[in-house]
């Protein structure tokens, strides 16, 4: 019984510390994201190239937009996905992924 209580206390402490660490690091992570994921000016595309590209439906199967607190409504100078880019790129399918992490490693015990 004591072992189960001690394990539960360790799990709760780990969850609290992980949450506090994540909350403290979130602003730094957002700043790093803005710095590392900057985008260049939108390139000029010839009409014939755009017409060729529009013949295809593009599927993007991974975007971390939800994880990084990015907006989708306006063109941004950081990040790679927004509604304007999706429309210009003729993207017909976009999968927004969400990273999940377990705060306590599995020990195999119930």
JSON list of C-alpha atoms in Angstrom, two decimals:
[
{"chain": "A", "resi": 1, "resn": "UNK", "atom": "CA", "xyz": [0.00, 0.00, 0.00]},
{"chain": "A", "resi": 2, "resn": "UNK", "atom": "CA", "xyz": [2.79, 2.40, 0.95]},
{"chain": "A", "resi": 3, "resn": "UNK", "atom": "CA", "xyz": [4.56, 1.66, -2.35]},
{"chain": "A", "resi": 4, "resn": "UNK", "atom": "CA", "xyz": [1.45, 2.63, -4.31]},
{"chain": "A", "resi": 5, "resn": "UNK", "atom": "CA", "xyz": [1.06, 5.88, -2.33]},
{"chain": "A", "resi": 6, "resn": "UNK", "atom": "CA", "xyz": [4.74, 6.72, -2.85]},
{"chain": "A", "resi": 7, "resn": "UNK", "atom": "CA", "xyz": [4.44, 6.02, -6.60]},
{"chain": "A", "resi": 8, "resn": "UNK", "atom": "CA", "xyz": [1.33, 8.21, -6.82]},
{"chain": "A", "resi": 9, "resn": "UNK", "atom": "CA", "xyz": [3.11, 11.01, -4.93]},
{"chain": "A", "resi": 10, "resn": "UNK", "atom": "CA", "xyz": [6.11, 10.78, -7.29]},
{"chain": "A", "resi": 11, "resn": "UNK", "atom": "CA", "xyz": [3.81, 10.85, -10.31]},
{"chain": "A", "resi": 12, "resn": "UNK", "atom": "CA", "xyz": [1.93, 13.89, -8.97]},
{"chain": "A", "resi": 13, "resn": "UNK", "atom": "CA", "xyz": [5.18, 15.71, -8.16]},
{"chain": "A", "resi": 14, "resn": "UNK", "atom": "CA", "xyz": [6.57, 14.95, -11.60]},
{"chain": "A", "resi": 15, "resn": "UNK", "atom": "CA", "xyz": [3.36, 16.19, -13.27]},
{"chain": "A", "resi": 16, "resn": "UNK", "atom": "CA", "xyz": [3.40, 19.42, -11.24]},
{"chain": "A", "resi": 17, "resn": "UNK", "atom": "CA", "xyz": [7.08, 20.08, -11.94]},
{"chain": "A", "resi": 18, "resn": "UNK", "atom": "CA", "xyz": [6.67, 19.28, -15.63]},
{"chain": "A", "resi": 19, "resn": "UNK", "atom": "CA", "xyz": [3.71, 21.66, -15.89]},
{"chain": "A", "resi": 20, "resn": "UNK", "atom": "CA", "xyz": [5.58, 24.43, -14.06]},
{"chain": "A", "resi": 21, "resn": "UNK", "atom": "CA", "xyz": [8.66, 23.95, -16.25]},
{"chain": "A", "resi": 22, "resn": "UNK", "atom": "CA", "xyz": [6.55, 24.01, -19.42]},
{"chain": "A", "resi": 23, "resn": "UNK", "atom": "CA", "xyz": [4.75, 27.17, -18.31]},
{"chain": "A", "resi": 24, "resn": "UNK", "atom": "CA", "xyz": [8.05, 28.88, -17.51]},
{"chain": "A", "resi": 25, "resn": "UNK", "atom": "CA", "xyz": [9.64, 27.86, -20.82]},
{"chain": "A", "resi": 26, "resn": "UNK", "atom": "CA", "xyz": [6.66, 28.60, -23.07]},
{"chain": "A", "resi": 27, "resn": "UNK", "atom": "CA", "xyz": [7.64, 32.24, -23.81]},
{"chain": "A", "resi": 28, "resn": "UNK", "atom": "CA", "xyz": [11.21, 31.19, -24.62]},
{"chain": "A", "resi": 29, "resn": "UNK", "atom": "CA", "xyz": [9.92, 28.45, -26.92]},
{"chain": "A", "resi": 30, "resn": "UNK", "atom": "CA", "xyz": [7.67, 30.91, -28.77]},
{"chain": "A", "resi": 31, "resn": "UNK", "atom": "CA", "xyz": [10.59, 33.33, -29.25]},
{"chain": "A", "resi": 32, "resn": "UNK", "atom": "CA", "xyz": [12.80, 30.51, -30.53]},
{"chain": "A", "resi": 33, "resn": "UNK", "atom": "CA", "xyz": [10.02, 29.44, -32.91]},
{"chain": "A", "resi": 34, "resn": "UNK", "atom": "CA", "xyz": [9.68, 32.98, -34.30]},
{"chain": "A", "resi": 35, "resn": "UNK", "atom": "CA", "xyz": [13.45, 33.23, -34.78]},
{"chain": "A", "resi": 36, "resn": "UNK", "atom": "CA", "xyz": [14.06, 29.78, -36.27]},
{"chain": "A", "resi": 37, "resn": "UNK", "atom": "CA", "xyz": [10.98, 29.57, -38.50]},
{"chain": "A", "resi": 38, "resn": "UNK", "atom": "CA", "xyz": [11.16, 32.90, -40.29]},
{"chain": "A", "resi": 39, "resn": "UNK", "atom": "CA", "xyz": [9.99, 32.95, -43.88]},
{"chain": "A", "resi": 40, "resn": "UNK", "atom": "CA", "xyz": [11.32, 34.82, -46.88]},
{"chain": "A", "resi": 41, "resn": "UNK", "atom": "CA", "xyz": [9.29, 37.18, -49.03]},
{"chain": "A", "resi": 42, "resn": "UNK", "atom": "CA", "xyz": [6.69, 35.40, -51.09]},
{"chain": "A", "resi": 43, "resn": "UNK", "atom": "CA", "xyz": [8.35, 34.46, -54.39]},
{"chain": "A", "resi": 44, "resn": "UNK", "atom": "CA", "xyz": [7.03, 35.75, -57.70]},
{"chain": "A", "resi": 45, "resn": "UNK", "atom": "CA", "xyz": [5.39, 32.92, -59.64]},
{"chain": "A", "resi": 46, "resn": "UNK", "atom": "CA", "xyz": [4.72, 33.06, -63.36]},
{"chain": "A", "resi": 47, "resn": "UNK", "atom": "CA", "xyz": [1.09, 32.58, -64.42]},
{"chain": "A", "resi": 48, "resn": "UNK", "atom": "CA", "xyz": [1.95, 29.46, -66.46]},
{"chain": "A", "resi": 49, "resn": "UNK", "atom": "CA", "xyz": [3.69, 27.90, -63.44]},
{"chain": "A", "resi": 50, "resn": "UNK", "atom": "CA", "xyz": [0.71, 28.67, -61.18]},
{"chain": "A", "resi": 51, "resn": "UNK", "atom": "CA", "xyz": [-1.70, 27.21, -63.76]},
{"chain": "A", "resi": 52, "resn": "UNK", "atom": "CA", "xyz": [0.37, 24.01, -63.92]},
{"chain": "A", "resi": 53, "resn": "UNK", "atom": "CA", "xyz": [0.48, 23.77, -60.11]},
{"chain": "A", "resi": 54, "resn": "UNK", "atom": "CA", "xyz": [-3.28, 24.34, -59.84]},
{"chain": "A", "resi": 55, "resn": "UNK", "atom": "CA", "xyz": [-3.91, 21.17, -61.84]},
{"chain": "A", "resi": 56, "resn": "UNK", "atom": "CA", "xyz": [-2.94, 19.13, -58.77]},
{"chain": "A", "resi": 57, "resn": "UNK", "atom": "CA", "xyz": [-4.40, 18.76, -55.29]},
{"chain": "A", "resi": 58, "resn": "UNK", "atom": "CA", "xyz": [-1.69, 19.09, -52.66]},
{"chain": "A", "resi": 59, "resn": "UNK", "atom": "CA", "xyz": [-1.87, 17.19, -49.36]},
{"chain": "A", "resi": 60, "resn": "UNK", "atom": "CA", "xyz": [0.26, 18.35, -46.41]},
{"chain": "A", "resi": 61, "resn": "UNK", "atom": "CA", "xyz": [0.16, 15.65, -43.75]},
{"chain": "A", "resi": 62, "resn": "UNK", "atom": "CA", "xyz": [1.94, 17.46, -40.90]},
{"chain": "A", "resi": 63, "resn": "UNK", "atom": "CA", "xyz": [1.77, 20.96, -39.44]},
{"chain": "A", "resi": 64, "resn": "UNK", "atom": "CA", "xyz": [2.59, 21.94, -35.84]},
{"chain": "A", "resi": 65, "resn": "UNK", "atom": "CA", "xyz": [0.58, 25.16, -36.05]},
{"chain": "A", "resi": 66, "resn": "UNK", "atom": "CA", "xyz": [-1.57, 24.25, -33.04]},
{"chain": "A", "resi": 67, "resn": "UNK", "atom": "CA", "xyz": [1.48, 23.60, -30.87]},
{"chain": "A", "resi": 68, "resn": "UNK", "atom": "CA", "xyz": [3.10, 26.98, -31.52]},
{"chain": "A", "resi": 69, "resn": "UNK", "atom": "CA", "xyz": [0.15, 29.35, -31.00]},
{"chain": "A", "resi": 70, "resn": "UNK", "atom": "CA", "xyz": [0.22, 30.53, -34.62]},
{"chain": "A", "resi": 71, "resn": "UNK", "atom": "CA", "xyz": [-2.68, 32.29, -36.27]},
{"chain": "A", "resi": 72, "resn": "UNK", "atom": "CA", "xyz": [-4.03, 31.05, -39.57]},
{"chain": "A", "resi": 73, "resn": "UNK", "atom": "CA", "xyz": [-5.98, 34.10, -40.74]},
{"chain": "A", "resi": 74, "resn": "UNK", "atom": "CA", "xyz": [-3.20, 36.46, -41.77]},
{"chain": "A", "resi": 75, "resn": "UNK", "atom": "CA", "xyz": [0.03, 36.02, -43.70]},
{"chain": "A", "resi": 76, "resn": "UNK", "atom": "CA", "xyz": [2.88, 35.78, -41.22]},
{"chain": "A", "resi": 77, "resn": "UNK", "atom": "CA", "xyz": [6.62, 36.34, -41.47]},
{"chain": "A", "resi": 78, "resn": "UNK", "atom": "CA", "xyz": [7.20, 33.26, -39.29]},
{"chain": "A", "resi": 79, "resn": "UNK", "atom": "CA", "xyz": [5.84, 29.77, -39.52]},
{"chain": "A", "resi": 80, "resn": "UNK", "atom": "CA", "xyz": [4.98, 28.02, -42.72]},
{"chain": "A", "resi": 81, "resn": "UNK", "atom": "CA", "xyz": [1.20, 27.54, -42.66]},
{"chain": "A", "resi": 82, "resn": "UNK", "atom": "CA", "xyz": [-1.57, 30.11, -42.93]},
{"chain": "A", "resi": 83, "resn": "UNK", "atom": "CA", "xyz": [-4.79, 30.23, -44.95]},
{"chain": "A", "resi": 84, "resn": "UNK", "atom": "CA", "xyz": [-3.31, 32.46, -47.66]},
{"chain": "A", "resi": 85, "resn": "UNK", "atom": "CA", "xyz": [-0.39, 30.08, -48.23]},
{"chain": "A", "resi": 86, "resn": "UNK", "atom": "CA", "xyz": [-2.70, 27.06, -48.24]},
{"chain": "A", "resi": 87, "resn": "UNK", "atom": "CA", "xyz": [-4.92, 28.68, -50.89]},
{"chain": "A", "resi": 88, "resn": "UNK", "atom": "CA", "xyz": [-1.97, 29.83, -53.03]},
{"chain": "A", "resi": 89, "resn": "UNK", "atom": "CA", "xyz": [-0.40, 26.37, -52.76]},
{"chain": "A", "resi": 90, "resn": "UNK", "atom": "CA", "xyz": [-3.65, 24.68, -53.82]},
{"chain": "A", "resi": 91, "resn": "UNK", "atom": "CA", "xyz": [-3.61, 22.60, -50.64]},
{"chain": "A", "resi": 92, "resn": "UNK", "atom": "CA", "xyz": [-6.73, 20.44, -50.55]},
{"chain": "A", "resi": 93, "resn": "UNK", "atom": "CA", "xyz": [-5.85, 18.51, -47.39]},
{"chain": "A", "resi": 94, "resn": "UNK", "atom": "CA", "xyz": [-4.00, 19.86, -44.36]},
{"chain": "A", "resi": 95, "resn": "UNK", "atom": "CA", "xyz": [-3.46, 17.76, -41.24]},
{"chain": "A", "resi": 96, "resn": "UNK", "atom": "CA", "xyz": [-2.84, 19.77, -38.07]},
{"chain": "A", "resi": 97, "resn": "UNK", "atom": "CA", "xyz": [-0.97, 17.56, -35.65]},
{"chain": "A", "resi": 98, "resn": "UNK", "atom": "CA", "xyz": [-0.80, 17.95, -31.90]},
{"chain": "A", "resi": 99, "resn": "UNK", "atom": "CA", "xyz": [2.16, 16.74, -29.88]},
{"chain": "A", "resi": 100, "resn": "UNK", "atom": "CA", "xyz": [1.32, 14.82, -26.74]},
{"chain": "A", "resi": 101, "resn": "UNK", "atom": "CA", "xyz": [3.72, 13.74, -24.06]},
{"chain": "A", "resi": 102, "resn": "UNK", "atom": "CA", "xyz": [3.24, 11.51, -21.04]},
{"chain": "A", "resi": 103, "resn": "UNK", "atom": "CA", "xyz": [4.57, 13.29, -17.93]},
{"chain": "A", "resi": 104, "resn": "UNK", "atom": "CA", "xyz": [5.56, 9.99, -16.26]},
{"chain": "A", "resi": 105, "resn": "UNK", "atom": "CA", "xyz": [7.39, 7.21, -18.06]},
{"chain": "A", "resi": 106, "resn": "UNK", "atom": "CA", "xyz": [5.53, 3.91, -18.14]},
{"chain": "A", "resi": 107, "resn": "UNK", "atom": "CA", "xyz": [6.88, 1.34, -15.70]},
{"chain": "A", "resi": 108, "resn": "UNK", "atom": "CA", "xyz": [4.67, -1.47, -16.88]},
{"chain": "A", "resi": 109, "resn": "UNK", "atom": "CA", "xyz": [2.79, -1.52, -13.57]},
{"chain": "A", "resi": 110, "resn": "UNK", "atom": "CA", "xyz": [-0.99, -0.95, -13.54]}
]
